């Protein structure tokens, strides 16, 4: 370890596995806090809980969208390791504040969005250590590790919370975050060679590289990528909002206990991994890329509508299985983007897609919080875990609302628009060599987006497990 510190290069050669460990530990720590966070959120904002949750997550997501290109450009100049350390540290800083001061905890969560772009640096790290033909598999491994961390950690956190209290859960999560930081300091090598860095890093960073809206301005010049981008925006906006409030919705409106929520996350996460590994490859071969995207959007519409009208726990479980199948959408869209882009524009268009998803991470939670507030879906009492489900079903006030989850129905309508737009996506246009407008995307933007615009997605996230 001393030699590693001395060389400031970590242990061994830089590899995908270093990135995998960093991602697993960071999101494992946050997954442990699923149950305590729901309790603290309700206790801190007893009125307009959904609205405040949406605003907090919305501010965090939008700040991440704004900062990701700049941090990515800086990591191109200074190296990945220092920015891995920076992003992980500031992302995990709010964890111990949960029990010290809830108000500071939620304030720090919002502000930490500036640095909550670990995935941006991780994907750049992976790109440094892999060949182009290995990159898709490597990205899949990182995403699967992210999903795996969220399959196990909420259940562990719920058990520790029920047995020993929330204080122990926060302590364990803090220790895991510290281990992650120490791992980066002691074991993670620098992936970006010195010869790849500019001699004067300050001069190499332009405003165009740091401008998060630069990629969005280029979209309208590419008539092929434009419908794909609109589809991504319309499909991921409800997904981002759903992720920010769904666990809270399950517990407070449907009546899930902490154990049920942890089990739900685990089951849907496992089903999503199966859908993205087994079913996705079968569907891509049998019905084609574009039809796979349409099928995934269809599952998403059904899932959101079921969440919106469902008022019983079994309905949520059934809709969760449909949600797992809808997780095939984004991998299929990524493959479709790759097929529709020239070989020298792959990084640019993928960066545009992830930039749009980052923007949705800011807008989606705020949209859902506002709709909950608009339809007067409020929390009056925090039900105990042991009788939460029974109490929710016996409460006659639950029958007053015909639509328990209005934001999910709004989301289903938005995804329906995405489905209609996706019908106009050309499945094979890469072969048409007359795409003059592709030259309008500069090589400078290509470098910045390929290395630094992979947005920090939360999410069962990209995998869209929940």
PDB file of C-alpha atoms in Angstrom, residues 60-244:
ATOM      1  CA  UNK A  60     -29.608  17.268  -7.346  1.00  0.00           C
ATOM      2  CA  UNK A  61     -30.264  15.834 -10.811  1.00  0.00           C
ATOM      3  CA  UNK A  62     -30.183  19.199 -12.544  1.00  0.00           C
ATOM      4  CA  UNK A  63     -26.906  20.193 -10.847  1.00  0.00           C
ATOM      5  CA  UNK A  64     -25.417  16.865 -11.963  1.00  0.00           C
ATOM      6  CA  UNK A  65     -26.510  17.577 -15.525  1.00  0.00           C
ATOM      7  CA  UNK A  66     -24.832  21.003 -15.416  1.00  0.00           C
ATOM      8  CA  UNK A  67     -21.554  19.821 -13.887  1.00  0.00           C
ATOM      9  CA  UNK A  68     -20.960  16.518 -15.696  1.00  0.00           C
ATOM     10  CA  UNK A  69     -19.374  17.948 -18.886  1.00  0.00           C
ATOM     11  CA  UNK A  70     -16.991  20.189 -16.926  1.00  0.00           C
ATOM     12  CA  UNK A  71     -15.888  17.421 -14.577  1.00  0.00           C
ATOM     13  CA  UNK A  72     -15.457  15.118 -17.541  1.00  0.00           C
ATOM     14  CA  UNK A  73     -13.321  17.677 -19.375  1.00  0.00           C
ATOM     15  CA  UNK A  74     -11.214  18.249 -16.259  1.00  0.00           C
ATOM     16  CA  UNK A  75     -10.703  14.507 -15.847  1.00  0.00           C
ATOM     17  CA  UNK A  76      -9.432  14.400 -19.441  1.00  0.00           C
ATOM     18  CA  UNK A  77      -6.802  16.939 -18.443  1.00  0.00           C
ATOM     19  CA  UNK A  78      -5.927  15.911 -14.871  1.00  0.00           C
ATOM     20  CA  UNK A  79      -6.631  12.194 -14.854  1.00  0.00           C
ATOM     21  CA  UNK A  80      -9.481  10.011 -13.623  1.00  0.00           C
ATOM     22  CA  UNK A  81      -8.317   8.980 -10.154  1.00  0.00           C
ATOM     23  CA  UNK A  82      -8.462  12.415  -8.547  1.00  0.00           C
ATOM     24  CA  UNK A  83     -11.972  13.016  -9.873  1.00  0.00           C
ATOM     25  CA  UNK A  84     -13.141   9.563  -8.827  1.00  0.00           C
ATOM     26  CA  UNK A  85     -12.032  10.498  -5.334  1.00  0.00           C
ATOM     27  CA  UNK A  86     -13.729  13.896  -5.561  1.00  0.00           C
ATOM     28  CA  UNK A  87     -17.077  12.604  -6.841  1.00  0.00           C
ATOM     29  CA  UNK A  88     -17.308   9.641  -4.450  1.00  0.00           C
ATOM     30  CA  UNK A  89     -16.327  11.775  -1.452  1.00  0.00           C
ATOM     31  CA  UNK A  90     -18.870  14.534  -2.049  1.00  0.00           C
ATOM     32  CA  UNK A  91     -21.598  12.080  -3.066  1.00  0.00           C
ATOM     33  CA  UNK A  92     -21.201  10.242   0.256  1.00  0.00           C
ATOM     34  CA  UNK A  93     -20.691  13.308   2.494  1.00  0.00           C
ATOM     35  CA  UNK A  94     -24.427  13.607   3.334  1.00  0.00           C
ATOM     36  CA  UNK A  95     -24.652  10.040   4.726  1.00  0.00           C
ATOM     37  CA  UNK A  96     -23.577  10.697   8.364  1.00  0.00           C
ATOM     38  CA  UNK A  97     -25.642  13.902   8.443  1.00  0.00           C
ATOM     39  CA  UNK A  98     -28.851  11.851   8.295  1.00  0.00           C
ATOM     40  CA  UNK A  99     -28.760  11.313  12.062  1.00  0.00           C
ATOM     41  CA  UNK A 100     -26.850  14.472  12.978  1.00  0.00           C
ATOM     42  CA  UNK A 101     -29.089  17.035  11.272  1.00  0.00           C
ATOM     43  CA  UNK A 102     -31.822  15.997   8.786  1.00  0.00           C
ATOM     44  CA  UNK A 103     -32.127  19.533   7.417  1.00  0.00           C
ATOM     45  CA  UNK A 104     -28.404  19.668   6.648  1.00  0.00           C
ATOM     46  CA  UNK A 105     -28.672  16.144   5.259  1.00  0.00           C
ATOM     47  CA  UNK A 106     -31.260  17.087   2.638  1.00  0.00           C
ATOM     48  CA  UNK A 107     -29.489  20.372   1.890  1.00  0.00           C
ATOM     49  CA  UNK A 108     -26.223  18.520   1.270  1.00  0.00           C
ATOM     50  CA  UNK A 109     -27.985  15.954  -0.922  1.00  0.00           C
ATOM     51  CA  UNK A 110     -29.191  18.759  -3.173  1.00  0.00           C
ATOM     52  CA  UNK A 111     -25.827  20.541  -3.319  1.00  0.00           C
ATOM     53  CA  UNK A 112     -23.883  17.283  -3.732  1.00  0.00           C
ATOM     54  CA  UNK A 113     -25.497  16.977  -7.148  1.00  0.00           C
ATOM     55  CA  UNK A 114     -22.634  19.149  -8.418  1.00  0.00           C
ATOM     56  CA  UNK A 115     -20.279  16.223  -7.788  1.00  0.00           C
ATOM     57  CA  UNK A 116     -22.727  13.329  -8.079  1.00  0.00           C
ATOM     58  CA  UNK A 117     -21.408  12.308 -11.457  1.00  0.00           C
ATOM     59  CA  UNK A 118     -19.420   9.222 -10.522  1.00  0.00           C
ATOM     60  CA  UNK A 119     -20.725   7.355 -13.551  1.00  0.00           C
ATOM     61  CA  UNK A 120     -19.316  10.042 -15.840  1.00  0.00           C
ATOM     62  CA  UNK A 121     -15.800   9.445 -14.563  1.00  0.00           C
ATOM     63  CA  UNK A 122     -16.289   5.671 -14.267  1.00  0.00           C
ATOM     64  CA  UNK A 123     -17.323   5.314 -17.917  1.00  0.00           C
ATOM     65  CA  UNK A 124     -14.342   7.449 -18.954  1.00  0.00           C
ATOM     66  CA  UNK A 125     -12.124   5.212 -16.783  1.00  0.00           C
ATOM     67  CA  UNK A 126     -13.558   2.124 -18.487  1.00  0.00           C
ATOM     68  CA  UNK A 127     -13.030   3.682 -21.929  1.00  0.00           C
ATOM     69  CA  UNK A 128      -9.361   4.271 -21.041  1.00  0.00           C
ATOM     70  CA  UNK A 129      -8.690   0.629 -20.189  1.00  0.00           C
ATOM     71  CA  UNK A 130     -10.726  -1.166 -22.870  1.00  0.00           C
ATOM     72  CA  UNK A 131     -10.644  -1.533 -26.622  1.00  0.00           C
ATOM     73  CA  UNK A 132     -13.629  -0.348 -28.615  1.00  0.00           C
ATOM     74  CA  UNK A 133     -14.970  -3.862 -29.199  1.00  0.00           C
ATOM     75  CA  UNK A 134     -14.768  -4.582 -25.451  1.00  0.00           C
ATOM     76  CA  UNK A 135     -16.503  -1.406 -24.326  1.00  0.00           C
ATOM     77  CA  UNK A 136     -20.137  -2.499 -24.564  1.00  0.00           C
ATOM     78  CA  UNK A 137     -19.438  -5.573 -22.435  1.00  0.00           C
ATOM     79  CA  UNK A 138     -17.495  -3.492 -19.927  1.00  0.00           C
ATOM     80  CA  UNK A 139     -20.267  -0.909 -19.633  1.00  0.00           C
ATOM     81  CA  UNK A 140     -22.742  -3.747 -19.153  1.00  0.00           C
ATOM     82  CA  UNK A 141     -20.613  -5.154 -16.337  1.00  0.00           C
ATOM     83  CA  UNK A 142     -20.539  -1.782 -14.584  1.00  0.00           C
ATOM     84  CA  UNK A 143     -24.315  -1.359 -14.936  1.00  0.00           C
ATOM     85  CA  UNK A 144     -24.971  -4.909 -13.738  1.00  0.00           C
ATOM     86  CA  UNK A 145     -22.757  -4.294 -10.699  1.00  0.00           C
ATOM     87  CA  UNK A 146     -24.727  -1.151  -9.953  1.00  0.00           C
ATOM     88  CA  UNK A 147     -27.976  -3.140 -10.072  1.00  0.00           C
ATOM     89  CA  UNK A 148     -26.476  -5.933  -7.950  1.00  0.00           C
ATOM     90  CA  UNK A 149     -25.528  -3.466  -5.214  1.00  0.00           C
ATOM     91  CA  UNK A 150     -29.156  -2.335  -5.005  1.00  0.00           C
ATOM     92  CA  UNK A 151     -30.499  -5.888  -5.019  1.00  0.00           C
ATOM     93  CA  UNK A 152     -28.866  -6.743  -1.685  1.00  0.00           C
ATOM     94  CA  UNK A 153     -28.278  -3.527   0.257  1.00  0.00           C
ATOM     95  CA  UNK A 154     -31.899  -2.375   0.903  1.00  0.00           C
ATOM     96  CA  UNK A 155     -32.736  -5.775   2.421  1.00  0.00           C
ATOM     97  CA  UNK A 156     -29.659  -5.646   4.660  1.00  0.00           C
ATOM     98  CA  UNK A 157     -30.467  -2.068   5.670  1.00  0.00           C
ATOM     99  CA  UNK A 158     -34.087  -2.979   6.480  1.00  0.00           C
ATOM    100  CA  UNK A 159     -32.957  -5.909   8.667  1.00  0.00           C
ATOM    101  CA  UNK A 160     -30.410  -3.809  10.566  1.00  0.00           C
ATOM    102  CA  UNK A 161     -32.960  -1.023  11.024  1.00  0.00           C
ATOM    103  CA  UNK A 162     -35.610  -3.368  12.417  1.00  0.00           C
ATOM    104  CA  UNK A 163     -33.163  -5.201  14.692  1.00  0.00           C
ATOM    105  CA  UNK A 164     -30.786  -2.487  15.892  1.00  0.00           C
ATOM    106  CA  UNK A 165     -32.207   0.872  14.800  1.00  0.00           C
ATOM    107  CA  UNK A 166     -31.444   3.429  12.126  1.00  0.00           C
ATOM    108  CA  UNK A 167     -28.303   4.717  13.846  1.00  0.00           C
ATOM    109  CA  UNK A 168     -26.462   1.470  13.161  1.00  0.00           C
ATOM    110  CA  UNK A 169     -27.565   1.508   9.508  1.00  0.00           C
ATOM    111  CA  UNK A 170     -26.189   5.031   9.048  1.00  0.00           C
ATOM    112  CA  UNK A 171     -22.943   4.004  10.777  1.00  0.00           C
ATOM    113  CA  UNK A 172     -22.496   0.946   8.536  1.00  0.00           C
ATOM    114  CA  UNK A 173     -23.265   3.001   5.408  1.00  0.00           C
ATOM    115  CA  UNK A 174     -20.710   5.602   6.487  1.00  0.00           C
ATOM    116  CA  UNK A 175     -18.080   2.900   7.029  1.00  0.00           C
ATOM    117  CA  UNK A 176     -18.759   1.430   3.565  1.00  0.00           C
ATOM    118  CA  UNK A 177     -18.337   4.903   2.042  1.00  0.00           C
ATOM    119  CA  UNK A 178     -15.031   5.341   3.910  1.00  0.00           C
ATOM    120  CA  UNK A 179     -13.845   1.957   2.608  1.00  0.00           C
ATOM    121  CA  UNK A 180     -14.711   3.088  -0.932  1.00  0.00           C
ATOM    122  CA  UNK A 181     -12.693   6.298  -0.520  1.00  0.00           C
ATOM    123  CA  UNK A 182      -9.733   4.371   0.923  1.00  0.00           C
ATOM    124  CA  UNK A 183      -9.926   1.892  -1.943  1.00  0.00           C
ATOM    125  CA  UNK A 184      -9.643   4.719  -4.461  1.00  0.00           C
ATOM    126  CA  UNK A 185      -6.722   6.251  -2.566  1.00  0.00           C
ATOM    127  CA  UNK A 186      -4.765   3.024  -2.066  1.00  0.00           C
ATOM    128  CA  UNK A 187      -5.734   0.586  -4.798  1.00  0.00           C
ATOM    129  CA  UNK A 188      -7.154   2.355  -7.872  1.00  0.00           C
ATOM    130  CA  UNK A 189      -4.487   3.098 -10.515  1.00  0.00           C
ATOM    131  CA  UNK A 190      -4.661   6.083 -12.819  1.00  0.00           C
ATOM    132  CA  UNK A 191      -6.150   4.986 -16.141  1.00  0.00           C
ATOM    133  CA  UNK A 192      -5.241   7.999 -18.279  1.00  0.00           C
ATOM    134  CA  UNK A 193      -1.597   7.855 -19.473  1.00  0.00           C
ATOM    135  CA  UNK A 194       0.525  10.965 -19.156  1.00  0.00           C
ATOM    136  CA  UNK A 195       1.006  11.127 -22.921  1.00  0.00           C
ATOM    137  CA  UNK A 196      -2.749  11.378 -23.361  1.00  0.00           C
ATOM    138  CA  UNK A 197      -2.999  14.498 -21.219  1.00  0.00           C
ATOM    139  CA  UNK A 198      -2.479  17.977 -22.696  1.00  0.00           C
ATOM    140  CA  UNK A 199       0.705  19.796 -21.770  1.00  0.00           C
ATOM    141  CA  UNK A 200      -1.333  22.787 -20.574  1.00  0.00           C
ATOM    142  CA  UNK A 201      -4.609  21.439 -19.237  1.00  0.00           C
ATOM    143  CA  UNK A 202      -6.214  24.830 -18.676  1.00  0.00           C
ATOM    144  CA  UNK A 203      -5.846  25.805 -22.316  1.00  0.00           C
ATOM    145  CA  UNK A 204      -7.382  22.517 -23.454  1.00  0.00           C
ATOM    146  CA  UNK A 205     -10.778  23.147 -21.845  1.00  0.00           C
ATOM    147  CA  UNK A 206     -13.164  25.309 -23.805  1.00  0.00           C
ATOM    148  CA  UNK A 207     -16.613  26.582 -22.923  1.00  0.00           C
ATOM    149  CA  UNK A 208     -18.094  24.290 -25.560  1.00  0.00           C
ATOM    150  CA  UNK A 209     -16.744  21.286 -23.660  1.00  0.00           C
ATOM    151  CA  UNK A 210     -18.150  22.529 -20.343  1.00  0.00           C
ATOM    152  CA  UNK A 211     -21.508  23.637 -21.773  1.00  0.00           C
ATOM    153  CA  UNK A 212     -24.112  20.958 -20.875  1.00  0.00           C
ATOM    154  CA  UNK A 213     -26.524  22.307 -23.496  1.00  0.00           C
ATOM    155  CA  UNK A 214     -23.998  22.112 -26.348  1.00  0.00           C
ATOM    156  CA  UNK A 215     -24.939  18.549 -27.254  1.00  0.00           C
ATOM    157  CA  UNK A 216     -28.636  19.365 -27.169  1.00  0.00           C
ATOM    158  CA  UNK A 217     -28.111  22.218 -29.643  1.00  0.00           C
ATOM    159  CA  UNK A 218     -26.543  19.774 -32.096  1.00  0.00           C
ATOM    160  CA  UNK A 219     -29.452  17.356 -32.044  1.00  0.00           C
ATOM    161  CA  UNK A 220     -31.721  19.327 -34.352  1.00  0.00           C
ATOM    162  CA  UNK A 221     -29.063  19.187 -37.080  1.00  0.00           C
ATOM    163  CA  UNK A 222     -29.243  15.390 -37.243  1.00  0.00           C
ATOM    164  CA  UNK A 223     -32.625  14.219 -38.484  1.00  0.00           C
ATOM    165  CA  UNK A 224     -31.783  10.600 -37.682  1.00  0.00           C
ATOM    166  CA  UNK A 225     -30.680  11.078 -34.083  1.00  0.00           C
ATOM    167  CA  UNK A 226     -33.433  13.647 -33.364  1.00  0.00           C
ATOM    168  CA  UNK A 227     -36.366  11.160 -33.027  1.00  0.00           C
ATOM    169  CA  UNK A 228     -34.159   8.883 -30.914  1.00  0.00           C
ATOM    170  CA  UNK A 229     -33.359  11.777 -28.569  1.00  0.00           C
ATOM    171  CA  UNK A 230     -37.025  12.746 -28.296  1.00  0.00           C
ATOM    172  CA  UNK A 231     -37.880   9.114 -27.513  1.00  0.00           C
ATOM    173  CA  UNK A 232     -35.219   8.983 -24.795  1.00  0.00           C
ATOM    174  CA  UNK A 233     -36.449  12.229 -23.241  1.00  0.00           C
ATOM    175  CA  UNK A 234     -40.122  11.241 -23.225  1.00  0.00           C
ATOM    176  CA  UNK A 235     -39.453   7.725 -21.913  1.00  0.00           C
ATOM    177  CA  UNK A 236     -36.863   8.554 -19.256  1.00  0.00           C
ATOM    178  CA  UNK A 237     -38.625  11.621 -17.828  1.00  0.00           C
ATOM    179  CA  UNK A 238     -41.341   9.496 -16.132  1.00  0.00           C
ATOM    180  CA  UNK A 239     -38.764   6.877 -15.158  1.00  0.00           C
ATOM    181  CA  UNK A 240     -36.588   9.413 -13.352  1.00  0.00           C
ATOM    182  CA  UNK A 241     -39.614  10.797 -11.528  1.00  0.00           C
ATOM    183  CA  UNK A 242     -40.814   7.317 -10.644  1.00  0.00           C
ATOM    184  CA  UNK A 243     -37.464   6.336  -9.167  1.00  0.00           C
ATOM    185  CA  UNK A 244     -37.312   9.412  -6.959  1.00  0.00           C
TER     186      UNK A 244
END
